[in-house]
Every structure is written in structure tokens, then in C-alpha cells.
Amino acid sequence: MHDDRGLVEARLKRVLDERVRPAVYPESVPLDVAVWNAPGEPVAVAEGLAAPVTPVAVGDMWGPPWGTSWFRVTGTVPEAWAGRTVEALLDLGFDENMPGFQCEGLVYRPDGTPVKGLNPRNQWVRIGAPVDGGEEVRLHIEAASNPVLLDYHPFVPTSLGDIETSHRDPLYRLTRMDLAVFDETVWRLVIDLEVLGELMAELPVDSGRRYDVLRAVDRALDALDLQDVNGTAAAARGELTGVLSSPAEPSAHRISAVGHAHIDSAWLWPLRETVRKVARTTSNMTALLDEEPEFVFAMSQAQQWAWIKEHRPEVWAKVVKAVSDGRFVPAGGMWVEADTNMPGSEAMARQFVHGKRFFLDEFGVENDEAWLPDTFGFAAGLPQIIKAAGAKWLLTQKISWSQTNKFPHHTFQWEGIDGTRIFTHFPPVDTYNCAMKGSEIAHAARNFKDKGVARHSLAPTGWGDGGGGTTREMIAKAARLRDLEGSAQVVWETPADFFAKAEAEYANPPVWVGELYLELHRATLTSQAKTKQGNRRSEHLLREAELWSATAAVRDPEFAYPYADLDRIWKTVLLHQFHDILPGSSIAWVHREAEKTYAAVAAELTALIERAQRALVGEGAQALVFNAAPHPRDGVAAGGAAVAAAVAAAGPSPRPDGGFVLANERLRVEIDARGLVVSAYDRLAGRETIAPDRPANLLQLHPDFPNMWDAWDVDAFYRNTVTDLTEADEVTAGDGASVRVVRSFGSSKVTQTLALAPGSSRLDVFTEVDWHETEKFLKLAFPLDVHAERYASETQFGHFYRATHTNTSWEAAKFEACNHRFVHLEEPGWGVALVTDSTYGHDVTRTVRTEDAGTTTTLRVSLLRAPRFPDPETDQGLHRFHHALVPGATIGDAVREGYAVNLPGRRVLGAGPVAPLFTVDSDAVVITAVKLADDGSGDVVVRFHEAHGGRARATLTPDFAAASVTTTDLLERPLTAPEPTPGPVPVTLRPFELRTLRFGRG
């Protein structure tokens, strides 16, 4: 037989595009349209429905950037259409290639009942099936004219990312506003042909199945009268029955389809627009659940559920019903799909506390899975947190974006720093926006790396990023793929059903130890420095507010613990840890609002702290210092307040060759005439910290123009070009034991203060940058005379080791990595730490010196970037950073100094000292939270972990009448029976083990 495969496939494409798809709606009549343009921010539904409207026609422009227009569409169903299915086709000017990234709408009935959302892949509204003819149609559309920012030519700087800088010209043209007859038979033929055409394209060219499908498609096209598609569609479908009913091979891969709409809580749109995106999407999904009995939809991010409840009660009612039916599934158990690299220990824990508690309180649903499809890599401390929250599974697919190395598993056990293992799945479909295309299903089956020992994978199915969700076309395709020869088998299932099956079939999955590092989007550790500083500051203020409020409430029965305020503020901070806010990859509007929010959070938490501290110390004239850090300092106990030891600081002494010397009994630091640190001599150990002839405190400037994803990425070639900023405008003695250094470069200016306090082993470096560069990367370098093959970075509830070398491509790919409060390098018997109050990104490299064969290990912290997309003014303006170099530091010193820098003492005048609620007799045991139990019982909760990486035995002593102690999970639910507590509690911890204890008060 002659090979006519190409001919038939080309025929199929043209007939589908030009004849069959247009015949889905064979008849139509125009609707009358009128519009009211809201003058500012979105209005309440009742106001939009009642607003006066002006006639508008198809073809007219509408919608300035970020505007809201309320369209009213009216018409009459023709009498001749009686007995047929009729839909309204409402095209606001959509580009079908951009679902979730442009204009969208939510359709309402005149009484305010939401009907469904409109987006580029979902433009229809069912009027009747069948209609009687003559019905009056009246619908209202709340239409958002959100600008397209990630266009066909992506990453172009634009002023449209903030309503304050956007133009006011209309963006969209009304394209279609019709009533139309919907021919379901033709629509089903479209799905048949799409599924078979996509299947053919994935089958081997020499397979018999491919030609069976080809011949059936050819016969179907022969049966189709192109001048009467509607009259012959049924006959064409009949020719396809055989190939569509041929069952899948017994060995076929099995895919659990989970309806999904990944909705970024903010990204190329502000938070207020996400509230509406969620309403549109959930309206669509509840309607689809009513129509499709096998369909299951899962939605994560408790914050988004809370938005529906607060802002769209009419949508919430539908969601609640769908959840009760078991088919609209709360997923993930987190407040938002957060970044997991940068949030601190307690913040990461609270993501699960607040997320899981919301779903438990509202629906009685316990989430067993963490659901993070789009987060930019996963910190090594996360498995323990997931387990401590009462969950046991993790799903993500983002690691498939890694540029250098292909991750070796799709289903595996992920082991964290403490040894906790979490059953983890990476969907081999490699997208969280699966549309049930044949290419996606075939890719999932081919790509699955655990063949032979496992056969299940998951496919999050539906349009995402900007929402939209699953469509009826996707569901129809999945129905045909349920048991189809040549394809993987597809079935709708909940995440829990999938994980239970996957875990049951894979008794001994492989183990991956340590962080799940994304070899992409590394610059998110640095972009939008003020957002990152706001997060770090908020985390520590929350620690203080809880600690001092709990202490005051226990000491004074009249003191009211601020339960509601802390709950609300925590949720605000957790929201801003979303994986496009904290990473700095959102539009200018998002980060402008975030800066204001963090300022308000700081003011409110400071007021709560001051209120509690005032209640604790009473009226008096003693100068007391409150120490919220987990270690004693300056004679003040951890978690207490006392008169701090006063120590006078000696000023700097001149250096013979220019510059100054800062010295105390522990450390001698030489700063040359350029303001660079040329020596940091550890007097106690008798050794130098700084590598010879390689000065520290060196600011380095790189060009920074990645190949794509400007705010997200820094590409390795940025290192090829560097400018050392060695010229100083001035180097002068500062106040006390400090040196002031001023530099100018480009359009920017840096002012630094280098300080050494009496008795301290810490050289503090305060850096103020007035930053006005674009597409540049600013680093602060410390070349250290240390030979180490690995170094430690703090992460949640511990630290994680990375290599200093690049033996393999896996190590070379980690050229920018994350730390929390410290980075620590160590030779046997001696180490050095660099601590930070707000930066996260860093790099570590090593070279061998030719002059003495010694090793220089250079640690550089990342200060600022200046990408132009999506915010063209990223990081412009004034920034302040605090770093500290700690020569001779053990890992315990690094932990202690990291807390000290981030939790400075607070001076308060009062009557007398305050004893801590808890003391612990081991520096290795670090208390991360002291608070009252969330249930309002008055019980006191303390959370702590082993912080040095070894086993610890300690005694935890409460300084109040404790009647009982119970070990709990993160949600403060008992894991053990309460035990009587007459006093001190002995604790034994594994390396990095996390523990939460709940003390009942006597």
C-alpha cells in the first residue's frame, strides 16, 4: 500500500480547523450590549449590577489597564431554535493562547448569582438545553481589563505593571457577543478527531495501531459532507467507534487526572485581582462538577479559599456544597503555595498550621499532602515540617525546569536534614497546566522514570498561573483516554487517592537526601530586597510579639493575650511568602503594596511588643534590656529582661599605611586606606581569617542580563565580567569602635560602617546603598583563608551542607544558593561564619594560591540586582543591610550570632527584671517559639530543635506553675498523653530534631 499518512493527517487538520470546529455553532444572532466602566477599583457586585450603562457594539475598544467594566448583554432566543441547545458566546477580545494572562470576566444573573467565569478558553455560557424559544436573556459580566505583560516577545520592560504608571487607553476590542445554537454532536466529533489525531502523532510511525487510527479517521472524513457538517457528524463519529473503543494495553501507564487551576496569589497581577481570579475559576469549577459526575477538582492555598468566603459569599456557598460532595478537594494544607527556601523555621511551620487548620475548621478535612507544583526549589528542612504538621506526601513538578541536570526519579522518598522521609511525586507530564493533549499524555508515559517498579503518575489538569481551571473539552478528552489503545489510561482521582495507590505499589522507592535544588530562578534569592527584608523583619517581630505577650499573660492574669491580632498578622506575613512575592518576581504594584504592608505589620507588632514589655516591667527608672534571642547575652537571659552590662568602646587606631585598626581582646581587624578589610586576626586562636593579598568587604559589580526570566534568573556567565569597587570617596573614623567608608560608582553610592564591639568576636558591617543601576548584580565578597570541602547554610530548624567545589555538574549548578541567618565554613578545629539580617543569596568558590599553595575560599553575599522585568524599577533607591564576620566561630557560634544580629535587645525603663518563661541548659537546643496555645485554653506552647547537627540532652525548665506537659504536632494536637510536670523536663533530641511541647498551667 502506498503511504498516504502525511496526506490524511494534513486533511484532518484542515477539515477540523475550517469546517468541523466552526460547525459547533451553526447558527447565531447578536446580543445587545451596554457597558458601565467603574471609575476606580473594583466595586461590589450589587453596585456593578445597578450601575447605569451606555450602549456599546462589537468591534468597540474597552478597558484601560487594570480597569473594570460591567457589561450588560440582552437578547431573545429565536422561536425557531425551540428544542435545541443554546449558549451565549461572549468574547471580550480574547487571545486563545493566553488563558489567565489577559482580560477575564465573571458572568452574573440579574439577581447577582454567579454563573461562570470567562477566559480565552472558556467563552460560553449555557442558556438552555433544550430551550423553548422566545426566552429573554439578560446577563451581566464583571470584566477585568488586565494587561498582557508576558507577551509573545517576553520579558520586555513595561510600565503596565502598576496602575500608578499605566496609561489609560483601552486595551481590548469586543469580538463577539452572540446567542448561538450549540451542536453537541459536532462538538463531540471535534473531541474524537482531536484525541485520535493527537494519539496518531505520538504512536510509532511503523505501528499497526497508528495506521488503524489513520484509516478510521480517513473513513470518518469521507463520511463527512463538508457542506453539511451538522447533518453528517453522527455518521462520521460512527466510523470512529471501533478505534475509540479498543482498550489500552494491560501494561499501559496509569495517570490520575486531578482537576486543577494553579492560581498565583500574586504575580503579573496584584493581590486584589487574585481575589477575582479565584471567584471566576471556582464558579467555573462548581458548574462543571454539576455537569460531569466523574470530574474531581482540587484547589490549594487556604488563603484563596478564605478570600472566596470573605469576598464572594455567593460563590462560597457553591464551593461548600461541592466540598461536601467530596469532589471539590482542599489540597496542600498550606496558607499559600509558599517559597520554601527563604521563609524561616517558624514561618514555614505556620504555613501548615494556618493552612491545615482552615481546612479542618471549615470542612473537617485533614490534608495528607503538601501541594507545591510551582515553587522554586525545596529546602532540606522541609520534610520534617511536613511530617510535624501531620502530613506525609509532597507533590511538585518545578524541578523538571532545571537547566543542567535531569532529576533521576519521579516517585521517591525525600529525606531531610533530620532523617525524616516524605513520599514525593514529580508528575512526569512536566506541567501543572495539563490540557489532556495527546502529546502531554504520551510524554508522561515515556518520561516516567520508575517504569518496571511503578506505573502511576499524576497530571494536574486545567489552565493555571492566572487561573481558569479545567474545561469541558479536557474532561471529554479524558473520557476517551480512560481506556484507549496506544495511550496511557486516565482516570479522575483526588490527590489522596493517587498517593495511596502510588505508595502501595512502590514498596522500596529510591531516596533523595538533602535539598531539592532548582537549577533555575536562582536570582529570586536577591530580587526585590525590601520585600525580603520586610519578611525577615516580620518573622522576628512575630517571635517577639508572641514571646513577650505569652510571658505577660502568664505573669499577669489581667493581661489579654492578642490571639486575634497575632492570627491575622501571621496570615498577612504568610501570604507575602507566596512564591512570586517573597522571591521578588511580581509586578511593581505587588511589591509597592508589600512594602506598605510590611511597614504596617512592623508598626502593629512593635506596639504589641511594647504593650507586653510595659506590662512586664511596670513603672520604674531601671534601664532594662529585653533579650528575645534564644541565647543569653550581656548578662541577660534568653527570653528575659535585665540590666545589661555596660562596656565602653575604644575608637579605631590609625594604620601606618593608611586606614584604621579595630581591636579588642578577641579580634584585631585592619582596614586599609581603600576601606577594605585586609586582616581579621583571631587572637584567641592565633590565626588569620582573610586570605593573603585578597581583601574582604569587597563590593563587586557584575553585568546581569540573563537569557530570560529577568527577575528570576541569574545565568552563570554573569561571573565572566566583574568590577571590583576598590576606590573610596572617604575612609574615616566613625562613632565608637567603627570606621566609615563611602564609595561612589555609576549612579549609586555606598556608605559602610565597620564596627567591633568590646568583647565581641564579630566584625559588624553595616551597608547602606543608594542604588540606581540597571541590569547589574552587586555582591559583597569575603575571601577567607579556609580549606573546606563543604560549608553550612542555615535553613529551617537546622543547617544544610553544600560543596565548595564543582566536581560534578550537580555541584557546579549550585552557583547561587540560599542561607537564612548564617553561612559557616570550617577546618577541623577552627571556623568562620558570616551572618546576615536580611539577605538570602550567596555563592562560595575556592581557589588554590600559587604563592603558598594555600586555599582561598571566597564567600560572597548577594546584595542587590536591577532587572527590568516584570518591575522596570526593581530595587531602585535606598537599602540598608547588616552583615557580620565571625572569625573562630563554631557552628554554635554561627547560630547564636545569627539570632543576635536579627533580634537586637530592646531597652525599656521599668521597675525590675523579667525572668524567662523557659530556660534550657544546652546551647544546642534552640527555642524558636514561645506562645499561648491557639485554642485559647491558656496552655503555654514551646517549640525547639537541636541546632548544631548532633545529639543533645538538655533540661527544659518552665518558670511558672505547669500542671502537665504534652508532646504535640505543629497544630498543637497531642502526640503523647499528658504527663504531670512538677518542674524541669528532660529532653533528648536527634540531630536537628524538632519538638513541640504544650504545658497545661496549674
mmCIF file of N, CA, C and O in Angstrom, residues 4 13 61 631 639 702 835 884 923 944 995:
data_model
loop_
_atom_site.group_PDB
_atom_site.id
_atom_site.type_symbol
_atom_site.label_atom_id
_atom_site.label_comp_id
_atom_site.label_asym_id
_atom_site.label_seq_id
_atom_site.Cartn_x
_atom_site.Cartn_y
_atom_site.Cartn_z
ATOM 1 N N ASP A 4 0.068 7.089 2.537
ATOM 2 C CA ASP A 4 -0.615 8.379 2.422
ATOM 3 C C ASP A 4 -0.792 9.031 3.795
ATOM 4 O O ASP A 4 -1.680 9.883 3.984
ATOM 5 N N LYS A 13 -6.243 18.044 9.695
ATOM 6 C CA LYS A 13 -6.002 19.368 10.286
ATOM 7 C C LYS A 13 -6.861 20.429 9.611
ATOM 8 O O LYS A 13 -7.525 21.230 10.286
ATOM 9 N N MET A 61 -13.542 49.362 21.301
ATOM 10 C CA MET A 61 -12.481 49.162 22.285
ATOM 11 C C MET A 61 -13.045 49.378 23.689
ATOM 12 O O MET A 61 -13.976 50.163 23.898
ATOM 13 N N HIS A 631 19.570 32.761 73.202
ATOM 14 C CA HIS A 631 20.807 32.579 73.949
ATOM 15 C C HIS A 631 21.004 33.795 74.863
ATOM 16 O O HIS A 631 20.646 34.914 74.488
ATOM 17 N N GLY A 639 15.076 35.165 76.539
ATOM 18 C CA GLY A 639 13.653 35.246 76.850
ATOM 19 C C GLY A 639 13.341 36.038 78.088
ATOM 20 O O GLY A 639 12.210 35.981 78.587
ATOM 21 N N HIS A 702 28.640 43.123 38.831
ATOM 22 C CA HIS A 702 28.592 42.302 37.626
ATOM 23 C C HIS A 702 27.499 42.812 36.690
ATOM 24 O O HIS A 702 26.448 43.294 37.157
ATOM 25 N N VAL A 835 27.152 36.209 59.146
ATOM 26 C CA VAL A 835 25.740 36.266 59.498
ATOM 27 C C VAL A 835 25.105 37.481 58.838
ATOM 28 O O VAL A 835 25.784 38.458 58.492
ATOM 29 N N ALA A 884 27.805 40.377 59.451
ATOM 30 C CA ALA A 884 28.859 40.310 60.458
ATOM 31 C C ALA A 884 29.762 39.128 60.169
ATOM 32 O O ALA A 884 29.280 38.016 59.924
ATOM 33 N N ASP A 923 23.199 24.993 74.774
ATOM 34 C CA ASP A 923 23.203 25.916 73.635
ATOM 35 C C ASP A 923 22.749 25.239 72.358
ATOM 36 O O ASP A 923 22.321 25.911 71.418
ATOM 37 N N PHE A 944 11.118 23.907 69.964
ATOM 38 C CA PHE A 944 12.575 23.974 69.985
ATOM 39 C C PHE A 944 13.135 22.883 69.086
ATOM 40 O O PHE A 944 12.423 21.963 68.668
ATOM 41 N N ARG A 995 10.783 19.647 68.139
ATOM 42 C CA ARG A 995 9.869 19.181 69.174
ATOM 43 C C ARG A 995 8.955 20.334 69.584
ATOM 44 O O ARG A 995 9.411 21.484 69.729
#
